[in-house]
PDB file of C-alpha atoms in Angstrom:
ATOM      1  CA  MET A  35     166.996  62.981 130.307  1.00 46.00           C
ATOM      2  CA  THR A  36     169.362  65.186 128.311  1.00 50.00           C
ATOM      3  CA  LEU A  37     170.230  68.719 129.397  1.00 45.00           C
ATOM      4  CA  SER A  38     171.285  71.415 126.984  1.00 46.00           C
ATOM      5  CA  ARG A  39     174.681  73.018 127.502  1.00 43.00           C
ATOM      6  CA  THR A  40     172.970  76.185 128.753  1.00 42.00           C
ATOM      7  CA  ALA A  41     170.860  74.280 131.267  1.00 42.00           C
ATOM      8  CA  LEU A  42     173.859  72.247 132.383  1.00 38.00           C
ATOM      9  CA  ALA A  43     175.918  75.423 132.835  1.00 42.00           C
ATOM     10  CA  ALA A  44     173.104  77.004 134.858  1.00 43.00           C
ATOM     11  CA  VAL A  45     172.949  73.936 137.130  1.00 39.00           C
ATOM     12  CA  PHE A  46     176.750  73.986 137.557  1.00 39.00           C
ATOM     13  CA  VAL A  47     176.887  77.702 138.286  1.00 38.00           C
ATOM     14  CA  SER A  48     173.954  77.520 140.679  1.00 41.00           C
ATOM     15  CA  ALA A  49     175.317  74.432 142.436  1.00 39.00           C
ATOM     16  CA  PHE A  50     178.684  76.043 143.075  1.00 40.00           C
ATOM     17  CA  GLY A  51     177.325  79.399 144.186  1.00 42.00           C
ATOM     18  CA  LEU A  52     178.742  81.294 141.233  1.00 42.00           C
ATOM     19  CA  LEU A  53     175.486  82.852 140.045  1.00 37.00           C
ATOM     20  CA  PRO A  54     175.834  86.024 142.171  1.00 40.00           C
ATOM     21  CA  ALA A  55     179.379  86.564 140.919  1.00 42.00           C
ATOM     22  CA  LEU A  56     178.338  86.189 137.300  1.00 42.00           C
ATOM     23  CA  ALA A  57     175.305  88.411 137.775  1.00 39.00           C
ATOM     24  CA  GLY A  58     177.573  91.150 139.138  1.00 42.00           C
ATOM     25  CA  ALA A  59     179.954  90.849 136.203  1.00 45.00           C
ATOM     26  CA  GLN A  60     177.890  93.405 134.312  1.00 75.00           C
ATOM     27  CA  GLY A  61     179.022  96.230 136.593  1.00 93.00           C
ATOM     28  CA  ILE A  62     181.816  97.134 138.965  1.00 96.00           C
ATOM     29  CA  VAL A  63     181.744  94.837 142.003  1.00 96.00           C
ATOM     30  CA  ARG A  64     183.046  96.049 145.359  1.00 97.00           C
ATOM     31  CA  HIS A  65     183.764  93.158 147.688  1.00 97.00           C
ATOM     32  CA  LYS A  66     183.110  93.999 151.336  1.00 95.00           C
ATOM     33  CA  ILE A  67     185.432  92.943 154.111  1.00 97.00           C
ATOM     34  CA  PRO A  68     183.600  90.047 155.797  1.00 96.00           C
ATOM     35  CA  ASN A  69     182.050  90.924 159.156  1.00 96.00           C
ATOM     36  CA  SER A  70     183.375  94.492 159.020  1.00 95.00           C
ATOM     37  CA  ASP A  71     182.006  97.971 158.557  1.00 93.00           C
ATOM     38  CA  PHE A  72     185.467  99.464 157.972  1.00 95.00           C
ATOM     39  CA  PRO A  73     185.060 101.937 155.083  1.00 96.00           C
ATOM     40  CA  ILE A  74     187.186 100.247 152.431  1.00 97.00           C
ATOM     41  CA  ALA A  75     186.559  97.427 149.986  1.00 97.00           C
ATOM     42  CA  GLN A  76     188.520  94.212 150.373  1.00 97.00           C
ATOM     43  CA  ALA A  77     188.730  94.095 146.583  1.00 97.00           C
ATOM     44  CA  VAL A  78     187.124  95.652 143.525  1.00 97.00           C
ATOM     45  CA  THR A  79     186.366  93.752 140.320  1.00 97.00           C
ATOM     46  CA  LEU A  80     186.112  95.631 137.022  1.00 97.00           C
ATOM     47  CA  PRO A  81     184.217  94.041 134.144  1.00 96.00           C
ATOM     48  CA  ALA A  82     185.410  94.078 130.558  1.00 95.00           C
ATOM     49  CA  GLY A  83     184.701  97.360 128.850  1.00 95.00           C
ATOM     50  CA  THR A  84     185.323  99.464 131.948  1.00 97.00           C
ATOM     51  CA  THR A  85     187.262 102.680 131.362  1.00 97.00           C
ATOM     52  CA  ILE A  86     190.051 103.102 133.911  1.00 98.00           C
ATOM     53  CA  HIS A  87     191.391 106.530 134.918  1.00 98.00           C
ATOM     54  CA  PHE A  88     194.694 106.943 136.794  1.00 98.00           C
ATOM     55  CA  ILE A  89     194.799 110.157 138.816  1.00 98.00           C
ATOM     56  CA  SER A  90     198.271 111.336 139.815  1.00 98.00           C
ATOM     57  CA  GLY A  91     199.154 111.822 143.450  1.00 98.00           C
ATOM     58  CA  GLN A  92     197.629 114.981 144.862  1.00 98.00           C
ATOM     59  CA  VAL A  93     199.110 116.970 147.731  1.00 98.00           C
ATOM     60  CA  PRO A  94     197.439 119.395 150.112  1.00 98.00           C
ATOM     61  CA  PRO A  95     196.638 122.994 149.277  1.00 98.00           C
ATOM     62  CA  ALA A  96     197.998 125.688 151.559  1.00 98.00           C
ATOM     63  CA  VAL A  97     195.527 126.671 154.273  1.00 98.00           C
ATOM     64  CA  ASP A  98     197.657 129.541 155.608  1.00 98.00           C
ATOM     65  CA  LYS A  99     199.314 131.419 152.750  1.00 96.00           C
ATOM     66  CA  ALA A 100     201.093 133.724 155.238  1.00 98.00           C
ATOM     67  CA  ALA A 101     202.987 130.787 156.784  1.00 98.00           C
ATOM     68  CA  ASP A 102     206.333 129.470 155.532  1.00 98.00           C
ATOM     69  CA  PRO A 103     205.402 127.424 152.415  1.00 97.00           C
ATOM     70  CA  ASN A 104     207.657 124.599 153.644  1.00 97.00           C
ATOM     71  CA  SER A 105     205.991 124.263 157.052  1.00 97.00           C
ATOM     72  CA  LEU A 106     203.173 122.306 158.628  1.00 96.00           C
ATOM     73  CA  ALA A 107     201.600 125.645 159.562  1.00 97.00           C
ATOM     74  CA  ALA A 108     201.042 126.329 155.850  1.00 98.00           C
ATOM     75  CA  PHE A 109     199.188 123.046 155.266  1.00 98.00           C
ATOM     76  CA  GLY A 110     197.647 122.005 158.591  1.00 98.00           C
ATOM     77  CA  ASP A 111     197.439 118.689 160.383  1.00 98.00           C
ATOM     78  CA  THR A 112     196.788 115.285 158.803  1.00 98.00           C
ATOM     79  CA  ARG A 113     192.979 115.623 158.934  1.00 98.00           C
ATOM     80  CA  THR A 114     193.075 119.075 157.335  1.00 98.00           C
ATOM     81  CA  GLN A 115     195.508 117.913 154.674  1.00 98.00           C
ATOM     82  CA  THR A 116     193.447 114.788 153.936  1.00 98.00           C
ATOM     83  CA  VAL A 117     190.298 116.848 153.379  1.00 98.00           C
ATOM     84  CA  GLY A 118     192.250 119.260 151.152  1.00 98.00           C
ATOM     85  CA  VAL A 119     193.764 116.449 149.095  1.00 98.00           C
ATOM     86  CA  LEU A 120     190.468 114.570 148.683  1.00 98.00           C
ATOM     87  CA  THR A 121     188.728 117.809 147.706  1.00 98.00           C
ATOM     88  CA  LYS A 122     191.375 118.314 144.998  1.00 98.00           C
ATOM     89  CA  ILE A 123     190.837 114.733 143.797  1.00 98.00           C
ATOM     90  CA  GLN A 124     187.087 115.321 143.781  1.00 98.00           C
ATOM     91  CA  ASP A 125     187.624 118.400 141.581  1.00 98.00           C
ATOM     92  CA  VAL A 126     189.912 116.491 139.181  1.00 98.00           C
ATOM     93  CA  LEU A 127     187.316 113.727 138.888  1.00 98.00           C
ATOM     94  CA  LYS A 128     184.496 116.217 138.347  1.00 98.00           C
ATOM     95  CA  GLY A 129     186.463 117.742 135.462  1.00 98.00           C
ATOM     96  CA  MET A 130     186.582 114.265 133.922  1.00 98.00           C
ATOM     97  CA  GLY A 131     182.845 113.656 134.380  1.00 98.00           C
ATOM     98  CA  LEU A 132     183.464 111.342 137.355  1.00 98.00           C
ATOM     99  CA  THR A 133     182.705 111.369 141.082  1.00 97.00           C
ATOM    100  CA  MET A 134     184.293 110.008 144.237  1.00 97.00           C
ATOM    101  CA  GLY A 135     181.913 107.063 143.823  1.00 97.00           C
ATOM    102  CA  ASP A 136     183.936 106.059 140.751  1.00 98.00           C
ATOM    103  CA  VAL A 137     187.166 105.650 142.761  1.00 98.00           C
ATOM    104  CA  VAL A 138     188.063 101.946 142.881  1.00 98.00           C
ATOM    105  CA  LYS A 139     191.637 102.053 144.243  1.00 98.00           C
ATOM    106  CA  MET A 140     193.440 104.461 146.527  1.00 98.00           C
ATOM    107  CA  GLN A 141     197.077 104.652 147.570  1.00 98.00           C
ATOM    108  CA  VAL A 142     197.731 106.904 150.568  1.00 98.00           C
ATOM    109  CA  PHE A 143     201.146 108.156 151.672  1.00 98.00           C
ATOM    110  CA  LEU A 144     201.324 109.576 155.190  1.00 98.00           C
ATOM    111  CA  VAL A 145     204.354 111.228 156.743  1.00 98.00           C
ATOM    112  CA  GLY A 146     204.919 110.782 160.457  1.00 97.00           C
ATOM    113  CA  ASP A 147     203.491 113.750 162.332  1.00 96.00           C
ATOM    114  CA  PRO A 148     205.993 115.449 164.670  1.00 94.00           C
ATOM    115  CA  ALA A 149     203.086 116.049 167.084  1.00 93.00           C
ATOM    116  CA  LYS A 150     202.518 112.257 167.190  1.00 96.00           C
ATOM    117  CA  ASN A 151     206.134 111.306 167.959  1.00 96.00           C
ATOM    118  CA  GLY A 152     206.834 110.701 164.275  1.00 96.00           C
ATOM    119  CA  LYS A 153     203.962 108.254 163.808  1.00 97.00           C
ATOM    120  CA  ALA A 154     201.449 108.667 160.999  1.00 98.00           C
ATOM    121  CA  ASP A 155     198.205 110.187 162.245  1.00 98.00           C
ATOM    122  CA  VAL A 156     195.941 107.439 160.890  1.00 98.00           C
ATOM    123  CA  ALA A 157     193.049 108.594 163.089  1.00 98.00           C
ATOM    124  CA  GLY A 158     193.310 112.107 161.637  1.00 98.00           C
ATOM    125  CA  PHE A 159     193.477 110.639 158.144  1.00 98.00           C
ATOM    126  CA  MET A 160     190.356 108.531 158.794  1.00 98.00           C
ATOM    127  CA  GLU A 161     188.462 111.601 160.076  1.00 97.00           C
ATOM    128  CA  GLY A 162     189.105 113.313 156.739  1.00 98.00           C
ATOM    129  CA  TYR A 163     188.616 110.152 154.635  1.00 98.00           C
ATOM    130  CA  THR A 164     185.197 109.311 156.070  1.00 96.00           C
ATOM    131  CA  ARG A 165     183.878 112.696 154.968  1.00 96.00           C
ATOM    132  CA  PHE A 166     184.188 111.321 151.412  1.00 97.00           C
ATOM    133  CA  PHE A 167     183.847 107.536 151.776  1.00 96.00           C
ATOM    134  CA  GLY A 168     181.646 105.305 153.911  1.00 90.00           C
ATOM    135  CA  GLY A 169     178.931 107.843 154.689  1.00 85.00           C
ATOM    136  CA  PRO A 170     176.398 109.121 152.179  1.00 83.00           C
ATOM    137  CA  GLN A 171     178.736 108.032 149.348  1.00 89.00           C
ATOM    138  CA  PRO A 172     178.734 104.219 149.787  1.00 92.00           C
ATOM    139  CA  ASN A 173     181.091 103.132 146.959  1.00 96.00           C
ATOM    140  CA  LEU A 174     184.246 102.113 148.770  1.00 97.00           C
ATOM    141  CA  PRO A 175     187.662 101.774 147.130  1.00 98.00           C
ATOM    142  CA  ALA A 176     190.295  99.138 147.716  1.00 98.00           C
ATOM    143  CA  ARG A 177     192.949 101.052 149.621  1.00 98.00           C
ATOM    144  CA  ALA A 178     196.444 100.965 151.044  1.00 98.00           C
ATOM    145  CA  VAL A 179     197.891 103.413 153.563  1.00 98.00           C
ATOM    146  CA  VAL A 180     201.641 103.560 154.099  1.00 98.00           C
ATOM    147  CA  GLN A 181     203.872 105.728 156.232  1.00 98.00           C
ATOM    148  CA  VAL A 182     206.737 107.273 154.303  1.00 98.00           C
ATOM    149  CA  ALA A 183     209.835 109.079 155.548  1.00 97.00           C
ATOM    150  CA  ALA A 184     208.981 112.318 153.732  1.00 97.00           C
ATOM    151  CA  LEU A 185     207.261 113.940 150.785  1.00 98.00           C
ATOM    152  CA  SER A 186     208.896 116.547 148.561  1.00 97.00           C
ATOM    153  CA  ASN A 187     207.677 119.472 150.711  1.00 98.00           C
ATOM    154  CA  PRO A 188     208.455 119.248 154.450  1.00 97.00           C
ATOM    155  CA  GLY A 189     205.019 120.705 155.222  1.00 98.00           C
ATOM    156  CA  TRP A 190     203.129 117.900 153.518  1.00 98.00           C
ATOM    157  CA  LEU A 191     201.880 115.000 155.623  1.00 98.00           C
ATOM    158  CA  VAL A 192     199.548 113.503 152.986  1.00 98.00           C
ATOM    159  CA  GLU A 193     199.678 112.516 149.332  1.00 98.00           C
ATOM    160  CA  ILE A 194     196.955 110.414 147.714  1.00 98.00           C
ATOM    161  CA  GLU A 195     196.688 108.861 144.265  1.00 98.00           C
ATOM    162  CA  VAL A 196     193.569 107.123 142.995  1.00 98.00           C
ATOM    163  CA  VAL A 197     192.296 104.957 140.205  1.00 98.00           C
ATOM    164  CA  ALA A 198     188.734 105.601 139.079  1.00 98.00           C
ATOM    165  CA  ALA A 199     186.672 103.409 136.791  1.00 98.00           C
ATOM    166  CA  LYS A 200     183.360 103.707 135.016  1.00 96.00           C
ATOM    167  CA  LYS A 201     181.455 101.218 132.892  1.00 90.00           C
TER     168      LYS A 201
END
């Protein structure tokens, strides 16, 4: 019995469990973290022909314009700043015809919070983050969160940059 190249390839792909990966190659694939419901992707695969958008780091808007513009009082705590920053990113994306669901990569910079003994308030960040990712909007980005010594304004605790992609 002789198999055509196509049939042989199908047998090979099927035998080695590659069929699901190839089937997903038509669209953006977000790889879940095994055995986890943590709201980030372990990895994201972009197929050929995907348009990639790099969104510059966004910083929080002032929530108290009467406060010193170089103070935490002007910008709020980590949760408040995270929501403000992600709302700004959402607005930038909307202006480009994109949504938060198109975000495939996120880099988060957190400054240590004086109220947390100089440690980054990751819990506060996650409270703000999960308002945008992991709930009704299920497309999760690959993400890194790092604590930095400072941002350019002493009142800022959060800066976030993202990469969005759309097929």
